[in-house]
Amino acid sequence: MSGANRHYVLAAGGTGGHLIPAFALATELERRGHHVALITDERGANIPGKPDFLPAHILPAGRFGKNPLNWIKGLRAIGQGRDMALRLFESFEPSAVVGFGGYPSLPALLASTSAAIPSVLHEQNAVLGRVNRFMAGRVEAIATAYPEIRRLKPKHAGKVHLVGNPVRGEVLQLREEPFPAFTEDGLLRVLVTGGSQGASVLSEIVPDGLAMLQPALRSRLQVTQQCRPEDLDAVRERYRNHDIPAELGTYFEDMAARLADAHLFIGRAGASTIAELTAVGRPAILIPLPIATDDHQAANAREMAKKGGARMIRQENFTAKELAKQIQAMAQNPQSLATAAHAAWNCGRPHAAKELADLVESFGGDTLMDVIRTTEPIRDIVGAPSGAAA
């Protein structure tokens, strides 16, 4: 196969967190003249944003819950998925397979490593996920979004390439746009989202927290908030009672445009959320999902919080009073908010898609390229206390 026109397979779990960076990489590889295919599950095949050129192959992928009785069924599904992936590889002849985590990526990676096809992992979070942890010893390279990754064994540190987390093109285009003007008497535009499914805790706390701001700030609020359908009416009533103008919806198709207009973000700390906030440079108040596996959302938030681009509030401490306190501290004057925005911007890794494509493209062609190796130590801190960031 010629170096100018190769085939690559991307394998990703069926959530936006895994698939958004996979779509971004697929777009970059296709732009370079390569053929790309996607392996995922039923959910992933229907996620909005999949490029038209990208064929999706749905493979069975077992899940392993706490009940051992389900493990046999899960192992059988993984075996079936692995066999189907091998048949796909025979006809597609990929130069490399890239796994983005999630159980649907496991059969493809088991197939690629057994067939001696070069394999790469991409980890979006600051904690190595279960599938990527399982496959770390079998792959050629591990691309990361953060300089420090928990649950990665030190013996695998030599495989690590810090590239960042690829984001959607329409978001990346906003990186060179200035932070929206925020003056002493201008509007303070706040964007609130709880991830793809919304978050009831934000619906319960945010309206009351905004209402507790000092009058000079509260009177300038303009809020956009994503809510769960079942929360919509109650949240609308709360904002009406507080006399705070708010646009509410269960899903906003033009989220990139809303992010461009926002002065402050309030929401969860998923990998894609952090990547987009830092790509654009938007200050944030982050409330990590407390049930996230290995507390990975708190780990995701730490770099941005440590550098001054965000405040992190643990959900058990997330009260209206605490939220108002943190907003007041960040937006007490126009310069403090702009400074936080710049700190967030400095955390961004805008070339993530290109650098991940460089790494992936190096298989099946020239020798492995040293694409931004991380210079910070990779520590295996399994079981270490999660700590807090402010």
PDB file of N, CA, C and O in Angstrom, residues 108-178:
ATOM      1  N   ALA A 108     -11.968  -4.649  18.441  1.00  0.00           N
ATOM      2  CA  ALA A 108     -11.105  -4.206  17.338  1.00  0.00           C
ATOM      3  C   ALA A 108      -9.643  -4.207  17.758  1.00  0.00           C
ATOM      4  O   ALA A 108      -8.760  -4.605  16.980  1.00  0.00           O
ATOM      5  N   LEU A 109      -9.363  -3.784  18.983  1.00  0.00           N
ATOM      6  CA  LEU A 109      -7.972  -3.749  19.449  1.00  0.00           C
ATOM      7  C   LEU A 109      -7.434  -5.155  19.694  1.00  0.00           C
ATOM      8  O   LEU A 109      -6.260  -5.436  19.413  1.00  0.00           O
ATOM      9  N   LEU A 110      -8.263  -6.039  20.212  1.00  0.00           N
ATOM     10  CA  LEU A 110      -7.827  -7.435  20.370  1.00  0.00           C
ATOM     11  C   LEU A 110      -7.519  -8.051  19.011  1.00  0.00           C
ATOM     12  O   LEU A 110      -6.546  -8.803  18.864  1.00  0.00           O
ATOM     13  N   ALA A 111      -8.334  -7.704  18.015  1.00  0.00           N
ATOM     14  CA  ALA A 111      -8.096  -8.226  16.667  1.00  0.00           C
ATOM     15  C   ALA A 111      -6.820  -7.652  16.069  1.00  0.00           C
ATOM     16  O   ALA A 111      -6.007  -8.381  15.482  1.00  0.00           O
ATOM     17  N   SER A 112      -6.613  -6.363  16.212  1.00  0.00           N
ATOM     18  CA  SER A 112      -5.439  -5.735  15.594  1.00  0.00           C
ATOM     19  C   SER A 112      -4.147  -6.217  16.232  1.00  0.00           C
ATOM     20  O   SER A 112      -3.162  -6.483  15.533  1.00  0.00           O
ATOM     21  N   THR A 113      -4.140  -6.368  17.557  1.00  0.00           N
ATOM     22  CA  THR A 113      -2.903  -6.806  18.208  1.00  0.00           C
ATOM     23  C   THR A 113      -2.617  -8.276  17.906  1.00  0.00           C
ATOM     24  O   THR A 113      -1.458  -8.672  17.750  1.00  0.00           O
ATOM     25  N   SER A 114      -3.675  -9.103  17.764  1.00  0.00           N
ATOM     26  CA  SER A 114      -3.445 -10.512  17.434  1.00  0.00           C
ATOM     27  C   SER A 114      -2.989 -10.680  15.989  1.00  0.00           C
ATOM     28  O   SER A 114      -2.268 -11.620  15.659  1.00  0.00           O
ATOM     29  N   ALA A 115      -3.392  -9.740  15.122  1.00  0.00           N
ATOM     30  CA  ALA A 115      -3.003  -9.805  13.712  1.00  0.00           C
ATOM     31  C   ALA A 115      -1.736  -9.002  13.423  1.00  0.00           C
ATOM     32  O   ALA A 115      -1.380  -8.819  12.251  1.00  0.00           O
ATOM     33  N   ALA A 116      -1.061  -8.529  14.469  1.00  0.00           N
ATOM     34  CA  ALA A 116       0.181  -7.757  14.331  1.00  0.00           C
ATOM     35  C   ALA A 116      -0.010  -6.492  13.503  1.00  0.00           C
ATOM     36  O   ALA A 116       0.895  -6.060  12.779  1.00  0.00           O
ATOM     37  N   ILE A 117      -1.189  -5.884  13.621  1.00  0.00           N
ATOM     38  CA  ILE A 117      -1.438  -4.593  12.989  1.00  0.00           C
ATOM     39  C   ILE A 117      -1.075  -3.510  14.014  1.00  0.00           C
ATOM     40  O   ILE A 117      -1.533  -3.574  15.155  1.00  0.00           O
ATOM     41  N   PRO A 118      -0.254  -2.534  13.656  1.00  0.00           N
ATOM     42  CA  PRO A 118       0.102  -1.492  14.624  1.00  0.00           C
ATOM     43  C   PRO A 118      -1.138  -0.868  15.256  1.00  0.00           C
ATOM     44  O   PRO A 118      -2.121  -0.575  14.557  1.00  0.00           O
ATOM     45  N   SER A 119      -1.072  -0.684  16.566  1.00  0.00           N
ATOM     46  CA  SER A 119      -2.245  -0.201  17.298  1.00  0.00           C
ATOM     47  C   SER A 119      -1.867   0.972  18.192  1.00  0.00           C
ATOM     48  O   SER A 119      -0.807   0.976  18.822  1.00  0.00           O
ATOM     49  N   VAL A 120      -2.756   1.954  18.238  1.00  0.00           N
ATOM     50  CA  VAL A 120      -2.542   3.182  19.010  1.00  0.00           C
ATOM     51  C   VAL A 120      -3.761   3.398  19.899  1.00  0.00           C
ATOM     52  O   VAL A 120      -4.895   3.178  19.470  1.00  0.00           O
ATOM     53  N   LEU A 121      -3.525   3.825  21.120  1.00  0.00           N
ATOM     54  CA  LEU A 121      -4.614   4.228  22.006  1.00  0.00           C
ATOM     55  C   LEU A 121      -4.647   5.743  22.112  1.00  0.00           C
ATOM     56  O   LEU A 121      -3.602   6.391  22.123  1.00  0.00           O
ATOM     57  N   HIS A 122      -5.852   6.301  22.204  1.00  0.00           N
ATOM     58  CA  HIS A 122      -5.985   7.712  22.569  1.00  0.00           C
ATOM     59  C   HIS A 122      -6.828   7.780  23.825  1.00  0.00           C
ATOM     60  O   HIS A 122      -7.936   7.254  23.875  1.00  0.00           O
ATOM     61  N   GLU A 123      -6.282   8.428  24.861  1.00  0.00           N
ATOM     62  CA  GLU A 123      -6.990   8.584  26.131  1.00  0.00           C
ATOM     63  C   GLU A 123      -7.412  10.036  26.300  1.00  0.00           C
ATOM     64  O   GLU A 123      -6.571  10.926  26.358  1.00  0.00           O
ATOM     65  N   GLN A 124      -8.728  10.273  26.352  1.00  0.00           N
ATOM     66  CA  GLN A 124      -9.236  11.630  26.449  1.00  0.00           C
ATOM     67  C   GLN A 124      -9.170  12.186  27.869  1.00  0.00           C
ATOM     68  O   GLN A 124      -9.110  13.402  28.066  1.00  0.00           O
ATOM     69  N   ASN A 125      -9.242  11.307  28.857  1.00  0.00           N
ATOM     70  CA  ASN A 125      -9.312  11.745  30.248  1.00  0.00           C
ATOM     71  C   ASN A 125      -7.949  11.745  30.925  1.00  0.00           C
ATOM     72  O   ASN A 125      -6.971  11.227  30.393  1.00  0.00           O
ATOM     73  N   ALA A 126      -7.910  12.311  32.120  1.00  0.00           N
ATOM     74  CA  ALA A 126      -6.670  12.358  32.888  1.00  0.00           C
ATOM     75  C   ALA A 126      -6.462  11.084  33.701  1.00  0.00           C
ATOM     76  O   ALA A 126      -5.505  10.984  34.472  1.00  0.00           O
ATOM     77  N   VAL A 127      -7.362  10.129  33.552  1.00  0.00           N
ATOM     78  CA  VAL A 127      -7.233   8.804  34.157  1.00  0.00           C
ATOM     79  C   VAL A 127      -7.408   7.786  33.039  1.00  0.00           C
ATOM     80  O   VAL A 127      -8.390   7.849  32.293  1.00  0.00           O
ATOM     81  N   LEU A 128      -6.485   6.868  32.908  1.00  0.00           N
ATOM     82  CA  LEU A 128      -6.572   5.876  31.836  1.00  0.00           C
ATOM     83  C   LEU A 128      -7.800   5.001  32.049  1.00  0.00           C
ATOM     84  O   LEU A 128      -8.001   4.437  33.135  1.00  0.00           O
ATOM     85  N   GLY A 129      -8.656   4.908  31.028  1.00  0.00           N
ATOM     86  CA  GLY A 129      -9.887   4.132  31.121  1.00  0.00           C
ATOM     87  C   GLY A 129      -9.624   2.642  31.153  1.00  0.00           C
ATOM     88  O   GLY A 129      -8.519   2.160  30.887  1.00  0.00           O
ATOM     89  N   ARG A 130     -10.672   1.886  31.453  1.00  0.00           N
ATOM     90  CA  ARG A 130     -10.517   0.442  31.680  1.00  0.00           C
ATOM     91  C   ARG A 130      -9.999  -0.291  30.456  1.00  0.00           C
ATOM     92  O   ARG A 130      -9.088  -1.117  30.551  1.00  0.00           O
ATOM     93  N   VAL A 131     -10.610  -0.043  29.292  1.00  0.00           N
ATOM     94  CA  VAL A 131     -10.172  -0.742  28.084  1.00  0.00           C
ATOM     95  C   VAL A 131      -8.752  -0.337  27.720  1.00  0.00           C
ATOM     96  O   VAL A 131      -7.905  -1.186  27.407  1.00  0.00           O
ATOM     97  N   ASN A 132      -8.454   0.963  27.779  1.00  0.00           N
ATOM     98  CA  ASN A 132      -7.102   1.417  27.456  1.00  0.00           C
ATOM     99  C   ASN A 132      -6.080   0.877  28.456  1.00  0.00           C
ATOM    100  O   ASN A 132      -4.941   0.580  28.090  1.00  0.00           O
ATOM    101  N   ARG A 133      -6.498   0.736  29.717  1.00  0.00           N
ATOM    102  CA  ARG A 133      -5.609   0.164  30.735  1.00  0.00           C
ATOM    103  C   ARG A 133      -5.301  -1.294  30.383  1.00  0.00           C
ATOM    104  O   ARG A 133      -4.148  -1.747  30.484  1.00  0.00           O
ATOM    105  N   PHE A 134      -6.329  -2.020  29.971  1.00  0.00           N
ATOM    106  CA  PHE A 134      -6.171  -3.434  29.628  1.00  0.00           C
ATOM    107  C   PHE A 134      -5.266  -3.628  28.418  1.00  0.00           C
ATOM    108  O   PHE A 134      -4.485  -4.582  28.355  1.00  0.00           O
ATOM    109  N   MET A 135      -5.346  -2.690  27.453  1.00  0.00           N
ATOM    110  CA  MET A 135      -4.605  -2.842  26.200  1.00  0.00           C
ATOM    111  C   MET A 135      -3.254  -2.133  26.201  1.00  0.00           C
ATOM    112  O   MET A 135      -2.494  -2.268  25.245  1.00  0.00           O
ATOM    113  N   ALA A 136      -2.931  -1.379  27.232  1.00  0.00           N
ATOM    114  CA  ALA A 136      -1.728  -0.532  27.217  1.00  0.00           C
ATOM    115  C   ALA A 136      -0.449  -1.304  26.933  1.00  0.00           C
ATOM    116  O   ALA A 136       0.455  -0.803  26.255  1.00  0.00           O
ATOM    117  N   GLY A 137      -0.349  -2.529  27.439  1.00  0.00           N
ATOM    118  CA  GLY A 137       0.871  -3.302  27.240  1.00  0.00           C
ATOM    119  C   GLY A 137       0.990  -3.928  25.867  1.00  0.00           C
ATOM    120  O   GLY A 137       2.055  -4.432  25.498  1.00  0.00           O
ATOM    121  N   ARG A 138      -0.081  -3.891  25.076  1.00  0.00           N
ATOM    122  CA  ARG A 138      -0.092  -4.592  23.786  1.00  0.00           C
ATOM    123  C   ARG A 138       0.029  -3.669  22.586  1.00  0.00           C
ATOM    124  O   ARG A 138       0.164  -4.149  21.458  1.00  0.00           O
ATOM    125  N   VAL A 139      -0.061  -2.372  22.809  1.00  0.00           N
ATOM    126  CA  VAL A 139      -0.098  -1.428  21.683  1.00  0.00           C
ATOM    127  C   VAL A 139       1.266  -0.776  21.486  1.00  0.00           C
ATOM    128  O   VAL A 139       2.140  -0.834  22.348  1.00  0.00           O
ATOM    129  N   GLU A 140       1.408  -0.120  20.325  1.00  0.00           N
ATOM    130  CA  GLU A 140       2.671   0.536  19.996  1.00  0.00           C
ATOM    131  C   GLU A 140       2.796   1.937  20.592  1.00  0.00           C
ATOM    132  O   GLU A 140       3.899   2.413  20.862  1.00  0.00           O
ATOM    133  N   ALA A 141       1.681   2.631  20.776  1.00  0.00           N
ATOM    134  CA  ALA A 141       1.743   4.015  21.242  1.00  0.00           C
ATOM    135  C   ALA A 141       0.477   4.362  22.020  1.00  0.00           C
ATOM    136  O   ALA A 141      -0.601   3.822  21.762  1.00  0.00           O
ATOM    137  N   ILE A 142       0.618   5.285  22.965  1.00  0.00           N
ATOM    138  CA  ILE A 142      -0.505   5.777  23.760  1.00  0.00           C
ATOM    139  C   ILE A 142      -0.493   7.296  23.670  1.00  0.00           C
ATOM    140  O   ILE A 142       0.442   7.957  24.135  1.00  0.00           O
ATOM    141  N   ALA A 143      -1.506   7.860  23.042  1.00  0.00           N
ATOM    142  CA  ALA A 143      -1.626   9.313  22.916  1.00  0.00           C
ATOM    143  C   ALA A 143      -2.501   9.827  24.056  1.00  0.00           C
ATOM    144  O   ALA A 143      -3.564   9.263  24.338  1.00  0.00           O
ATOM    145  N   THR A 144      -2.065  10.894  24.714  1.00  0.00           N
ATOM    146  CA  THR A 144      -2.793  11.399  25.876  1.00  0.00           C
ATOM    147  C   THR A 144      -3.210  12.846  25.685  1.00  0.00           C
ATOM    148  O   THR A 144      -2.646  13.585  24.867  1.00  0.00           O
ATOM    149  N   ALA A 145      -4.197  13.261  26.487  1.00  0.00           N
ATOM    150  CA  ALA A 145      -4.699  14.628  26.434  1.00  0.00           C
ATOM    151  C   ALA A 145      -4.110  15.486  27.545  1.00  0.00           C
ATOM    152  O   ALA A 145      -4.220  16.708  27.507  1.00  0.00           O
ATOM    153  N   TYR A 146      -3.500  14.844  28.548  1.00  0.00           N
ATOM    154  CA  TYR A 146      -2.950  15.557  29.711  1.00  0.00           C
ATOM    155  C   TYR A 146      -1.519  15.092  29.961  1.00  0.00           C
ATOM    156  O   TYR A 146      -1.173  13.947  29.671  1.00  0.00           O
ATOM    157  N   PRO A 147      -0.698  15.961  30.536  1.00  0.00           N
ATOM    158  CA  PRO A 147       0.696  15.571  30.785  1.00  0.00           C
ATOM    159  C   PRO A 147       0.845  14.524  31.883  1.00  0.00           C
ATOM    160  O   PRO A 147       1.818  13.791  31.911  1.00  0.00           O
ATOM    161  N   GLU A 148      -0.116  14.455  32.784  1.00  0.00           N
ATOM    162  CA  GLU A 148      -0.072  13.439  33.845  1.00  0.00           C
ATOM    163  C   GLU A 148      -1.316  12.582  33.761  1.00  0.00           C
ATOM    164  O   GLU A 148      -2.440  13.092  33.782  1.00  0.00           O
ATOM    165  N   ILE A 149      -1.132  11.276  33.631  1.00  0.00           N
ATOM    166  CA  ILE A 149      -2.244  10.346  33.470  1.00  0.00           C
ATOM    167  C   ILE A 149      -2.226   9.333  34.613  1.00  0.00           C
ATOM    168  O   ILE A 149      -1.243   8.619  34.802  1.00  0.00           O
ATOM    169  N   ARG A 150      -3.285   9.294  35.367  1.00  0.00           N
ATOM    170  CA  ARG A 150      -3.401   8.303  36.427  1.00  0.00           C
ATOM    171  C   ARG A 150      -3.740   6.931  35.861  1.00  0.00           C
ATOM    172  O   ARG A 150      -4.284   6.812  34.778  1.00  0.00           O
ATOM    173  N   ARG A 151      -3.417   5.920  36.611  1.00  0.00           N
ATOM    174  CA  ARG A 151      -3.683   4.521  36.291  1.00  0.00           C
ATOM    175  C   ARG A 151      -2.901   4.037  35.071  1.00  0.00           C
ATOM    176  O   ARG A 151      -3.244   3.036  34.463  1.00  0.00           O
ATOM    177  N   LEU A 152      -1.846   4.746  34.723  1.00  0.00           N
ATOM    178  CA  LEU A 152      -0.944   4.285  33.665  1.00  0.00           C
ATOM    179  C   LEU A 152       0.325   3.772  34.334  1.00  0.00           C
ATOM    180  O   LEU A 152       0.988   4.505  35.072  1.00  0.00           O
ATOM    181  N   LYS A 153       0.659   2.529  34.080  1.00  0.00           N
ATOM    182  CA  LYS A 153       1.821   1.934  34.732  1.00  0.00           C
ATOM    183  C   LYS A 153       3.114   2.586  34.228  1.00  0.00           C
ATOM    184  O   LYS A 153       3.252   2.841  33.030  1.00  0.00           O
ATOM    185  N   PRO A 154       4.055   2.833  35.127  1.00  0.00           N
ATOM    186  CA  PRO A 154       5.322   3.471  34.719  1.00  0.00           C
ATOM    187  C   PRO A 154       6.042   2.741  33.590  1.00  0.00           C
ATOM    188  O   PRO A 154       6.701   3.373  32.763  1.00  0.00           O
ATOM    189  N   LYS A 155       5.881   1.429  33.518  1.00  0.00           N
ATOM    190  CA  LYS A 155       6.592   0.674  32.466  1.00  0.00           C
ATOM    191  C   LYS A 155       6.076   1.010  31.066  1.00  0.00           C
ATOM    192  O   LYS A 155       6.732   0.690  30.074  1.00  0.00           O
ATOM    193  N   HIS A 156       4.906   1.638  30.982  1.00  0.00           N
ATOM    194  CA  HIS A 156       4.365   2.021  29.678  1.00  0.00           C
ATOM    195  C   HIS A 156       4.643   3.484  29.332  1.00  0.00           C
ATOM    196  O   HIS A 156       4.211   3.955  28.273  1.00  0.00           O
ATOM    197  N   ALA A 157       5.354   4.193  30.205  1.00  0.00           N
ATOM    198  CA  ALA A 157       5.573   5.632  29.994  1.00  0.00           C
ATOM    199  C   ALA A 157       6.320   5.921  28.699  1.00  0.00           C
ATOM    200  O   ALA A 157       6.128   6.973  28.078  1.00  0.00           O
ATOM    201  N   GLY A 158       7.160   4.999  28.252  1.00  0.00           N
ATOM    202  CA  GLY A 158       7.923   5.211  27.027  1.00  0.00           C
ATOM    203  C   GLY A 158       7.069   5.242  25.773  1.00  0.00           C
ATOM    204  O   GLY A 158       7.527   5.691  24.715  1.00  0.00           O
ATOM    205  N   LYS A 159       5.843   4.765  25.877  1.00  0.00           N
ATOM    206  CA  LYS A 159       4.936   4.773  24.722  1.00  0.00           C
ATOM    207  C   LYS A 159       4.109   6.052  24.628  1.00  0.00           C
ATOM    208  O   LYS A 159       3.359   6.230  23.669  1.00  0.00           O
ATOM    209  N   VAL A 160       4.212   6.913  25.630  1.00  0.00           N
ATOM    210  CA  VAL A 160       3.274   8.033  25.747  1.00  0.00           C
ATOM    211  C   VAL A 160       3.651   9.202  24.855  1.00  0.00           C
ATOM    212  O   VAL A 160       4.815   9.619  24.797  1.00  0.00           O
ATOM    213  N   HIS A 161       2.645   9.754  24.178  1.00  0.00           N
ATOM    214  CA  HIS A 161       2.799  10.944  23.343  1.00  0.00           C
ATOM    215  C   HIS A 161       1.710  11.925  23.760  1.00  0.00           C
ATOM    216  O   HIS A 161       0.513  11.621  23.628  1.00  0.00           O
ATOM    217  N   LEU A 162       2.084  13.071  24.258  1.00  0.00           N
ATOM    218  CA  LEU A 162       1.112  14.088  24.659  1.00  0.00           C
ATOM    219  C   LEU A 162       0.672  14.865  23.426  1.00  0.00           C
ATOM    220  O   LEU A 162       1.452  15.609  22.834  1.00  0.00           O
ATOM    221  N   VAL A 163      -0.574  14.692  23.020  1.00  0.00           N
ATOM    222  CA  VAL A 163      -1.082  15.377  21.823  1.00  0.00           C
ATOM    223  C   VAL A 163      -2.256  16.302  22.124  1.00  0.00           C
ATOM    224  O   VAL A 163      -2.521  17.248  21.391  1.00  0.00           O
ATOM    225  N   GLY A 164      -2.988  16.030  23.213  1.00  0.00           N
ATOM    226  CA  GLY A 164      -4.202  16.786  23.496  1.00  0.00           C
ATOM    227  C   GLY A 164      -5.432  16.002  23.054  1.00  0.00           C
ATOM    228  O   GLY A 164      -5.349  14.852  22.618  1.00  0.00           O
ATOM    229  N   ASN A 165      -6.578  16.638  23.173  1.00  0.00           N
ATOM    230  CA  ASN A 165      -7.851  16.004  22.831  1.00  0.00           C
ATOM    231  C   ASN A 165      -8.454  16.732  21.635  1.00  0.00           C
ATOM    232  O   ASN A 165      -8.844  17.895  21.757  1.00  0.00           O
ATOM    233  N   PRO A 166      -8.549  16.095  20.473  1.00  0.00           N
ATOM    234  CA  PRO A 166      -9.092  16.776  19.281  1.00  0.00           C
ATOM    235  C   PRO A 166     -10.517  17.269  19.507  1.00  0.00           C
ATOM    236  O   PRO A 166     -11.331  16.589  20.145  1.00  0.00           O
ATOM    237  N   VAL A 167     -10.822  18.455  18.995  1.00  0.00           N
ATOM    238  CA  VAL A 167     -12.158  19.034  19.117  1.00  0.00           C
ATOM    239  C   VAL A 167     -12.744  19.289  17.732  1.00  0.00           C
ATOM    240  O   VAL A 167     -12.049  19.232  16.722  1.00  0.00           O
ATOM    241  N   ARG A 168     -14.022  19.587  17.721  1.00  0.00           N
ATOM    242  CA  ARG A 168     -14.724  19.852  16.457  1.00  0.00           C
ATOM    243  C   ARG A 168     -14.138  21.087  15.764  1.00  0.00           C
ATOM    244  O   ARG A 168     -13.730  22.044  16.421  1.00  0.00           O
ATOM    245  N   GLY A 169     -14.131  21.047  14.440  1.00  0.00           N
ATOM    246  CA  GLY A 169     -13.549  22.138  13.666  1.00  0.00           C
ATOM    247  C   GLY A 169     -14.193  23.479  13.947  1.00  0.00           C
ATOM    248  O   GLY A 169     -13.515  24.505  14.023  1.00  0.00           O
ATOM    249  N   GLU A 170     -15.536  23.497  14.104  1.00  0.00           N
ATOM    250  CA  GLU A 170     -16.220  24.772  14.328  1.00  0.00           C
ATOM    251  C   GLU A 170     -15.839  25.400  15.667  1.00  0.00           C
ATOM    252  O   GLU A 170     -15.904  26.613  15.837  1.00  0.00           O
ATOM    253  N   VAL A 171     -15.447  24.561  16.623  1.00  0.00           N
ATOM    254  CA  VAL A 171     -14.978  25.089  17.917  1.00  0.00           C
ATOM    255  C   VAL A 171     -13.542  25.590  17.778  1.00  0.00           C
ATOM    256  O   VAL A 171     -13.198  26.673  18.252  1.00  0.00           O
ATOM    257  N   LEU A 172     -12.709  24.815  17.113  1.00  0.00           N
ATOM    258  CA  LEU A 172     -11.306  25.198  16.964  1.00  0.00           C
ATOM    259  C   LEU A 172     -11.157  26.521  16.216  1.00  0.00           C
ATOM    260  O   LEU A 172     -10.234  27.309  16.490  1.00  0.00           O
ATOM    261  N   GLN A 173     -12.072  26.807  15.315  1.00  0.00           N
ATOM    262  CA  GLN A 173     -12.020  28.062  14.560  1.00  0.00           C
ATOM    263  C   GLN A 173     -12.164  29.292  15.463  1.00  0.00           C
ATOM    264  O   GLN A 173     -11.767  30.396  15.079  1.00  0.00           O
ATOM    265  N   LEU A 174     -12.715  29.095  16.650  1.00  0.00           N
ATOM    266  CA  LEU A 174     -12.942  30.213  17.567  1.00  0.00           C
ATOM    267  C   LEU A 174     -11.689  30.584  18.360  1.00  0.00           C
ATOM    268  O   LEU A 174     -11.685  31.593  19.058  1.00  0.00           O
ATOM    269  N   ARG A 175     -10.642  29.780  18.250  1.00  0.00           N
ATOM    270  CA  ARG A 175      -9.477  29.974  19.120  1.00  0.00           C
ATOM    271  C   ARG A 175      -8.817  31.338  18.927  1.00  0.00           C
ATOM    272  O   ARG A 175      -8.314  31.934  19.891  1.00  0.00           O
ATOM    273  N   GLU A 176      -8.792  31.829  17.706  1.00  0.00           N
ATOM    274  CA  GLU A 176      -8.128  33.112  17.453  1.00  0.00           C
ATOM    275  C   GLU A 176      -9.071  34.306  17.591  1.00  0.00           C
ATOM    276  O   GLU A 176      -8.661  35.446  17.379  1.00  0.00           O
ATOM    277  N   GLU A 177     -10.326  34.039  17.936  1.00  0.00           N
ATOM    278  CA  GLU A 177     -11.264  35.139  18.174  1.00  0.00           C
ATOM    279  C   GLU A 177     -11.032  35.710  19.569  1.00  0.00           C
ATOM    280  O   GLU A 177     -10.744  34.967  20.507  1.00  0.00           O
ATOM    281  N   PRO A 178     -11.169  37.015  19.757  1.00  0.00           N
ATOM    282  CA  PRO A 178     -10.947  37.596  21.085  1.00  0.00           C
ATOM    283  C   PRO A 178     -12.042  37.199  22.067  1.00  0.00           C
ATOM    284  O   PRO A 178     -13.170  36.866  21.665  1.00  0.00           O
TER     285      PRO A 178
END
